[in-house]
Amino acid sequence: TTDYVNLHMELKKLYCEVNNLIIDRSFILKNTARNSIIYMIGMIIIAVVSFFNTIILTRILPNQAYAQYGLLTTFTTASITIISLGMDAAYTRFFYESGYSPLKYLIKCCKIPLLVLVVYIIVLLEPKHYLLNYVFEDGVTLGFILLFIVYLLFQLSGKFTQLTARMGEFAVN
């Protein structure tokens, strides 16, 4: 009978653990669903603002200026892809396995892209501006180049900041 009582007690403990696990899973699923809905609403807002932004820009800007704007955004996206060298994918892949604090890991992952960005800036600042003149076909000014560099910095930092926020949000859930 003592074996029966011990078995009964162990089954009761196991039942409690399974019940707690089910409750924890439902809590996690509710949090994940809530956060997914928040992200979805944010993405819908971004899509709507982008849609109306395109309509407004096509009305305000002349054709040549809008084409220059399109070239700028395309060139920036391609530049950021080249500059980041896939470190953003490595950042998300090893975020939890790195053993570093999030800030130290972010700094460690941004070292190479920032070094590549410095080389890229040197290429952009060369005296004849061959690369930018080839892409934009008009004479580019120093002000445009500086604005472009600041835009690249914001894009690069925004990319890693967004990834950090998403990985931190996933860790909370």
XYZ file of N, CA and C in Angstrom:
519
model
N 0.819 -1.202 0.000
C 0.000 0.000 0.000
C 0.861 1.264 0.000
N 2.052 1.203 0.589
C 2.906 2.397 0.566
C 3.372 2.692 -0.858
N 3.596 1.638 -1.644
C 3.954 1.863 -3.049
C 2.805 2.537 -3.786
N 1.608 2.092 -3.457
C 0.427 2.690 -4.090
C 0.292 4.159 -3.695
N 0.524 4.489 -2.441
C 0.431 5.874 -1.965
C 1.528 6.721 -2.617
N 2.735 6.191 -2.676
C 3.835 6.917 -3.322
C 3.554 7.153 -4.811
N 3.043 6.134 -5.475
C 2.705 6.263 -6.885
C 1.596 7.300 -7.066
N 0.609 7.249 -6.173
C -0.492 8.208 -6.233
C 0.032 9.637 -6.023
N 0.941 9.829 -5.087
C 1.513 11.152 -4.814
C 2.328 11.638 -6.020
N 3.094 10.744 -6.617
C 3.894 11.136 -7.779
C 3.004 11.490 -8.961
N 1.937 10.714 -9.150
C 0.998 11.042 -10.226
C 0.316 12.386 -9.978
N 0.021 12.681 -8.728
C -0.587 13.961 -8.385
C 0.385 15.109 -8.694
N 1.672 14.937 -8.340
C 2.685 15.959 -8.647
C 2.825 16.153 -10.154
N 2.849 15.028 -10.870
C 2.973 15.093 -12.321
C 1.771 15.805 -12.934
N 0.585 15.526 -12.417
C -0.630 16.189 -12.900
C -0.545 17.692 -12.653
N -0.075 18.090 -11.481
C 0.074 19.516 -11.170
C 1.093 20.180 -12.095
N 2.204 19.500 -12.356
C 3.215 20.063 -13.255
C 2.672 20.217 -14.669
N 1.953 19.203 -15.161
C 1.366 19.282 -16.500
C 0.330 20.395 -16.560
N -0.490 20.511 -15.511
C -1.503 21.561 -15.459
C -0.848 22.943 -15.473
N 0.232 23.123 -14.694
C 0.952 24.395 -14.693
C 1.576 24.685 -16.060
N 2.085 23.633 -16.704
C 2.670 23.797 -18.034
C 1.609 24.239 -19.030
N 0.426 23.666 -18.957
C -0.671 24.058 -19.847
C -1.066 25.502 -19.585
N -1.132 25.894 -18.324
C -1.473 27.283 -17.980
C -0.390 28.220 -18.496
N 0.895 27.848 -18.317
C 1.991 28.674 -18.818
C 1.932 28.806 -20.333
N 1.639 27.711 -21.019
C 1.544 27.755 -22.483
C 0.410 28.665 -22.928
N -0.738 28.580 -22.267
C -1.859 29.440 -22.673
C -1.521 30.905 -22.414
N -0.799 31.177 -21.331
C -0.374 32.548 -21.041
C 0.592 33.037 -22.116
N 1.537 32.181 -22.500
C 2.507 32.535 -23.541
C 1.788 32.753 -24.870
N 0.840 31.882 -25.196
C 0.110 32.040 -26.455
C -0.702 33.332 -26.468
N -1.331 33.673 -25.342
C -2.098 34.919 -25.277
C -1.178 36.122 -25.451
N -0.021 36.106 -24.781
C 0.938 37.212 -24.927
C 1.470 37.300 -26.351
N 1.785 36.156 -26.938
C 2.294 36.153 -28.302
C 1.244 36.666 -29.269
N 0.002 36.237 -29.091
C -1.074 36.717 -29.963
C -1.273 38.224 -29.803
N -1.252 38.714 -28.576
C -1.419 40.151 -28.332
C -0.291 40.945 -28.970
N 0.946 40.479 -28.776
C 2.083 41.187 -29.363
C 2.081 41.100 -30.887
N 1.660 39.971 -31.433
C 1.573 39.845 -32.888
C 0.540 40.803 -33.457
N -0.563 40.964 -32.762
C -1.591 41.916 -33.213
C -1.054 43.334 -33.159
N -0.300 43.663 -32.116
C 0.296 45.005 -32.020
C 1.263 45.240 -33.179
N 2.113 44.256 -33.485
C 3.034 44.389 -34.614
C 2.279 44.499 -35.935
N 1.207 43.712 -36.078
C 0.419 43.753 -37.302
C -0.214 45.129 -37.490
N -0.757 45.702 -36.423
C -1.347 47.040 -36.504
C -0.272 48.054 -36.881
N 0.916 47.927 -36.300
C 2.016 48.821 -36.654
C 2.400 48.700 -38.114
N 2.459 47.475 -38.625
C 2.798 47.273 -40.033
C 1.725 47.834 -40.953
N 0.455 47.703 -40.567
C -0.633 48.263 -41.375
C -0.538 49.786 -41.394
N -0.251 50.382 -40.255
C -0.102 51.843 -40.196
C 1.057 52.299 -41.078
N 2.168 51.584 -41.014
C 3.323 51.931 -41.852
C 2.957 51.809 -43.332
N 2.233 50.761 -43.708
C 1.846 50.577 -45.109
C 0.912 51.698 -45.574
N -0.035 52.092 -44.730
C -0.971 53.165 -45.095
C -0.229 54.490 -45.232
N 0.652 54.795 -44.286
C 1.422 56.044 -44.353
C 2.319 56.041 -45.591
N 2.952 54.917 -45.900
C 3.793 54.826 -47.089
C 2.978 55.022 -48.360
N 1.790 54.457 -48.397
C 0.926 54.605 -49.565
C 0.576 56.075 -49.792
N 0.130 56.754 -48.730
C -0.228 58.164 -48.875
C 1.008 59.037 -49.091
N 2.140 58.643 -48.531
C 3.385 59.366 -48.760
C 3.756 59.331 -50.241
N 3.583 58.174 -50.876
C 3.875 58.056 -52.306
C 2.948 58.948 -53.125
N 1.677 58.953 -52.782
C 0.713 59.808 -53.499
C 1.081 61.279 -53.344
N 1.403 61.686 -52.143
C 1.750 63.093 -51.887
C 3.040 63.467 -52.610
N 4.046 62.590 -52.541
C 5.317 62.890 -53.205
C 5.169 62.978 -54.723
N 4.351 62.108 -55.313
C 4.181 62.170 -56.765
C 3.434 63.422 -57.181
N 2.599 63.962 -56.312
C 1.882 65.215 -56.625
C 2.776 66.438 -56.444
N 3.603 66.419 -55.405
C 4.407 67.599 -55.058
C 5.665 67.696 -55.916
N 6.378 66.590 -56.055
C 7.671 66.616 -56.740
C 7.503 66.525 -58.256
N 8.339 67.256 -58.990
C 8.352 67.062 -60.444
C 8.913 65.678 -60.780
N 8.702 65.234 -61.997
C 9.090 63.872 -62.399
C 10.565 63.580 -62.161
N 11.434 64.519 -62.522
C 12.869 64.282 -62.370
C 13.259 64.180 -60.895
N 12.670 65.028 -60.062
C 12.991 64.985 -58.634
C 12.478 63.691 -57.998
N 11.290 63.237 -58.417
C 10.759 61.984 -57.881
C 11.616 60.799 -58.329
N 12.124 60.855 -59.547
C 13.018 59.801 -60.030
C 14.312 59.797 -59.217
N 14.828 60.987 -58.908
C 16.029 61.089 -58.067
C 15.759 60.505 -56.680
N 14.579 60.800 -56.137
C 14.193 60.250 -54.830
C 14.144 58.719 -54.888
N 13.570 58.162 -55.949
C 13.525 56.708 -56.120
C 14.915 56.104 -56.211
N 15.799 56.788 -56.955
C 17.184 56.324 -57.041
C 17.866 56.365 -55.681
N 17.606 57.433 -54.932
C 18.215 57.571 -53.610
C 17.789 56.444 -52.680
N 16.488 56.144 -52.638
C 16.025 55.079 -51.742
C 16.543 53.714 -52.195
N 16.570 53.481 -53.499
C 17.087 52.206 -54.008
C 18.575 52.073 -53.722
N 19.327 53.131 -53.977
C 20.770 53.113 -53.737
C 21.076 52.947 -52.253
N 20.280 53.585 -51.396
C 20.476 53.453 -49.951
C 20.201 52.028 -49.488
N 19.112 51.434 -49.970
C 18.787 50.060 -49.589
C 19.888 49.096 -50.026
N 20.360 49.265 -51.245
C 21.445 48.408 -51.731
C 22.721 48.647 -50.923
N 22.993 49.905 -50.605
C 24.199 50.228 -49.834
C 24.152 49.613 -48.443
N 23.008 49.701 -47.783
C 22.877 49.138 -46.433
C 23.017 47.619 -46.477
N 22.495 46.998 -47.514
C 22.645 45.542 -47.653
C 24.115 45.171 -47.785
N 24.843 45.942 -48.575
C 26.276 45.682 -48.750
C 27.045 45.992 -47.467
N 26.716 47.106 -46.839
C 27.449 47.542 -45.644
C 27.248 46.577 -44.479
N 26.029 46.081 -44.311
C 25.771 45.221 -43.145
C 26.404 43.838 -43.282
N 26.726 43.412 -44.506
C 27.422 42.140 -44.752
C 26.749 40.936 -44.093
N 25.452 40.967 -43.944
C 24.745 39.852 -43.327
C 24.894 39.780 -41.817
N 25.503 40.802 -41.223
C 25.684 40.782 -39.769
C 24.339 40.863 -39.044
N 23.324 41.429 -39.691
C 22.010 41.484 -39.070
C 21.429 40.081 -38.914
N 21.636 39.224 -39.893
C 21.172 37.841 -39.789
C 21.952 37.092 -38.709
N 23.243 37.306 -38.648
C 24.056 36.669 -37.608
C 23.660 37.198 -36.230
N 23.326 38.479 -36.173
C 22.908 39.100 -34.913
C 21.666 38.410 -34.359
N 20.674 38.195 -35.210
C 19.457 37.536 -34.734
C 19.697 36.055 -34.468
N 20.548 35.429 -35.256
C 20.794 33.988 -35.095
C 21.462 33.669 -33.767
N 22.444 34.484 -33.365
C 23.222 34.175 -32.172
C 22.903 35.093 -30.996
N 21.782 35.793 -31.033
C 21.430 36.752 -29.987
C 21.375 36.094 -28.609
N 20.710 34.960 -28.510
C 20.539 34.305 -27.214
C 21.717 33.404 -26.846
N 22.471 32.967 -27.827
C 23.571 32.041 -27.579
C 24.900 32.744 -27.315
N 24.944 34.058 -27.509
C 26.229 34.763 -27.455
C 26.826 34.811 -26.050
N 25.989 34.904 -25.043
C 26.496 35.013 -23.682
C 26.844 36.436 -23.283
N 26.713 37.383 -24.201
C 26.977 38.791 -23.913
C 25.682 39.488 -23.509
N 25.840 40.643 -22.870
C 24.663 41.475 -22.629
C 24.199 42.022 -23.981
N 22.917 42.383 -24.124
C 22.430 42.863 -25.426
C 23.218 44.053 -25.967
N 23.611 44.996 -25.111
C 24.353 46.160 -25.580
C 25.748 45.772 -26.064
N 26.427 44.921 -25.301
C 27.778 44.502 -25.693
C 27.730 43.690 -26.984
N 26.716 42.850 -27.126
C 26.563 42.051 -28.342
C 26.246 42.941 -29.541
N 25.427 43.978 -29.320
C 25.108 44.930 -30.389
C 26.368 45.653 -30.857
N 27.162 46.109 -29.919
C 28.411 46.806 -30.271
C 29.352 45.859 -31.009
N 29.433 44.622 -30.541
C 30.311 43.635 -31.180
C 29.866 43.356 -32.620
N 28.563 43.275 -32.853
C 28.056 42.980 -34.193
C 28.102 44.187 -35.129
N 28.155 45.378 -34.578
C 28.168 46.586 -35.420
C 29.573 47.040 -35.792
N 30.597 46.431 -35.231
C 31.969 46.866 -35.527
C 32.310 46.721 -37.009
N 32.047 45.567 -37.583
C 32.394 45.332 -38.990
C 31.547 46.203 -39.919
N 30.202 46.264 -39.743
C 29.436 47.167 -40.614
C 29.878 48.629 -40.506
N 30.254 49.072 -39.324
C 30.716 50.456 -39.194
C 32.061 50.656 -39.899
N 32.934 49.667 -39.849
C 34.200 49.743 -40.570
C 33.954 49.787 -42.083
N 33.036 48.961 -42.563
C 32.686 48.972 -43.985
C 32.049 50.306 -44.356
N 31.248 50.862 -43.456
C 30.632 52.165 -43.703
C 31.689 53.260 -43.832
N 32.722 53.201 -43.020
C 33.804 54.188 -43.108
C 34.495 54.089 -44.476
N 34.757 52.872 -44.928
C 35.360 52.691 -46.252
C 34.411 53.221 -47.330
N 33.139 52.944 -47.177
C 32.121 53.406 -48.126
C 32.057 54.937 -48.146
N 32.158 55.557 -46.987
C 32.162 57.025 -46.908
C 33.388 57.591 -47.610
N 34.532 56.947 -47.440
C 35.748 57.402 -48.122
C 35.558 57.331 -49.636
N 34.917 56.267 -50.111
C 34.642 56.151 -51.550
C 33.685 57.256 -51.997
N 32.678 57.560 -51.169
C 31.723 58.610 -51.529
C 32.359 59.994 -51.525
N 33.323 60.204 -50.657
C 33.930 61.529 -50.526
C 35.129 61.743 -51.446
N 35.429 60.784 -52.307
C 36.555 60.996 -53.215
C 36.250 62.222 -54.081
N 37.267 62.959 -54.496
C 37.069 64.282 -55.115
C 36.171 64.317 -56.358
N 36.224 63.329 -57.213
C 35.448 63.374 -58.467
C 34.036 62.806 -58.322
N 33.734 62.132 -57.213
C 32.407 61.563 -56.943
C 31.940 60.653 -58.087
N 32.809 59.787 -58.548
C 32.481 58.920 -59.676
C 31.252 58.057 -59.417
N 31.203 57.444 -58.258
C 30.101 56.527 -57.960
C 28.765 57.259 -57.937
N 28.686 58.349 -57.196
C 27.416 59.072 -57.096
C 27.033 59.731 -58.411
N 28.011 60.252 -59.139
C 27.698 60.848 -60.440
C 27.222 59.790 -61.434
N 27.746 58.581 -61.315
C 27.290 57.499 -62.188
C 25.846 57.120 -61.872
N 25.523 57.035 -60.593
C 24.170 56.623 -60.192
C 23.162 57.734 -60.455
N 23.479 58.944 -60.081
C 22.499 60.029 -60.150
C 22.612 60.886 -61.415
N 23.660 60.740 -62.184
C 23.863 61.398 -63.466
C 23.852 62.924 -63.419
N 23.604 63.503 -62.310
C 23.690 64.957 -62.162
C 24.868 65.259 -61.258
N 25.327 66.476 -61.317
C 26.393 66.852 -60.405
C 25.893 66.807 -58.970
N 26.558 66.040 -58.137
C 26.165 65.953 -56.735
C 26.984 66.948 -55.928
N 26.340 67.523 -54.938
C 27.014 68.505 -54.100
C 27.527 67.843 -52.838
N 28.389 68.547 -52.141
C 28.905 68.039 -50.872
C 27.777 67.916 -49.852
N 26.829 68.856 -49.895
C 25.677 68.792 -48.994
C 24.852 67.532 -49.209
N 24.660 67.157 -50.471
C 23.934 65.930 -50.789
C 24.676 64.713 -50.251
N 25.978 64.698 -50.423
C 26.786 63.559 -49.955
C 26.719 63.448 -48.439
N 26.826 64.563 -47.740
C 26.740 64.538 -46.274
C 25.361 64.083 -45.813
N 24.321 64.561 -46.484
C 22.964 64.126 -46.156
C 22.798 62.631 -46.407
N 23.371 62.161 -47.490
C 23.315 60.739 -47.814
C 24.040 59.903 -46.759
N 25.186 60.378 -46.293
C 25.943 59.668 -45.260
C 25.154 59.599 -43.954
N 24.531 60.712 -43.570
C 23.704 60.725 -42.353
C 22.533 59.758 -42.514
N 21.942 59.749 -43.705
C 20.830 58.833 -43.996
C 21.288 57.376 -43.877
N 22.476 57.070 -44.377
C 23.021 55.717 -44.238
C 23.236 55.343 -42.773
N 23.760 56.283 -41.988
C 23.965 56.018 -40.556
C 22.648 55.715 -39.864
N 21.615 56.515 -40.164
C 20.299 56.282 -39.562
C 19.715 54.943 -40.002
N 19.879 54.606 -41.263
C 19.357 53.332 -41.752
C 20.057 52.149 -41.084
N 21.366 52.228 -40.959
C 22.126 51.141 -40.343
C 21.786 50.999 -38.863
N 21.750 52.115 -38.150
C 21.409 52.046 -36.727
C 19.955 51.620 -36.542
N 19.065 52.055 -37.426
C 17.662 51.649 -37.333
C 17.479 50.161 -37.548
N 18.258 49.602 -38.453
C 18.176 48.172 -38.726
C 18.531 47.354 -37.483
N 19.640 47.678 -36.850
C 20.061 46.920 -35.669
C 19.204 47.256 -34.443
N 18.727 48.487 -34.339
C 17.852 48.847 -33.223
C 16.533 48.091 -33.305
N 15.983 48.002 -34.499
C 14.743 47.264 -34.682
C 14.931 45.785 -34.344
N 16.043 45.212 -34.771
C 16.317 43.810 -34.448
C 16.476 43.611 -32.943
N 17.145 44.547 -32.273
C 17.316 44.448 -30.825
C 15.965 44.501 -30.122
N 15.099 45.399 -30.556
C 13.772 45.508 -29.947
C 12.957 44.246 -30.158
N 13.013 43.702 -31.351
C 12.260 42.474 -31.622
C 12.796 41.287 -30.834
N 14.120 41.175 -30.749
C 14.695 40.061 -29.987
C 14.409 40.229 -28.492
N 14.446 41.459 -28.003
C 14.108 41.704 -26.604
C 12.648 41.397 -26.318
N 11.774 41.732 -27.250
C 10.346 41.426 -27.095
C 10.111 39.940 -27.086
N 10.821 39.206 -27.939
C 10.689 37.755 -27.961
C 11.177 37.155 -26.649
N 12.207 37.729 -26.064
C 12.746 37.210 -24.799
C 11.749 37.397 -23.655
N 10.981 38.489 -23.701
C 9.996 38.743 -22.650
C 8.883 37.725 -22.710
N 8.492 37.368 -23.928
C 7.403 36.393 -24.078
C 7.940 35.027 -23.742
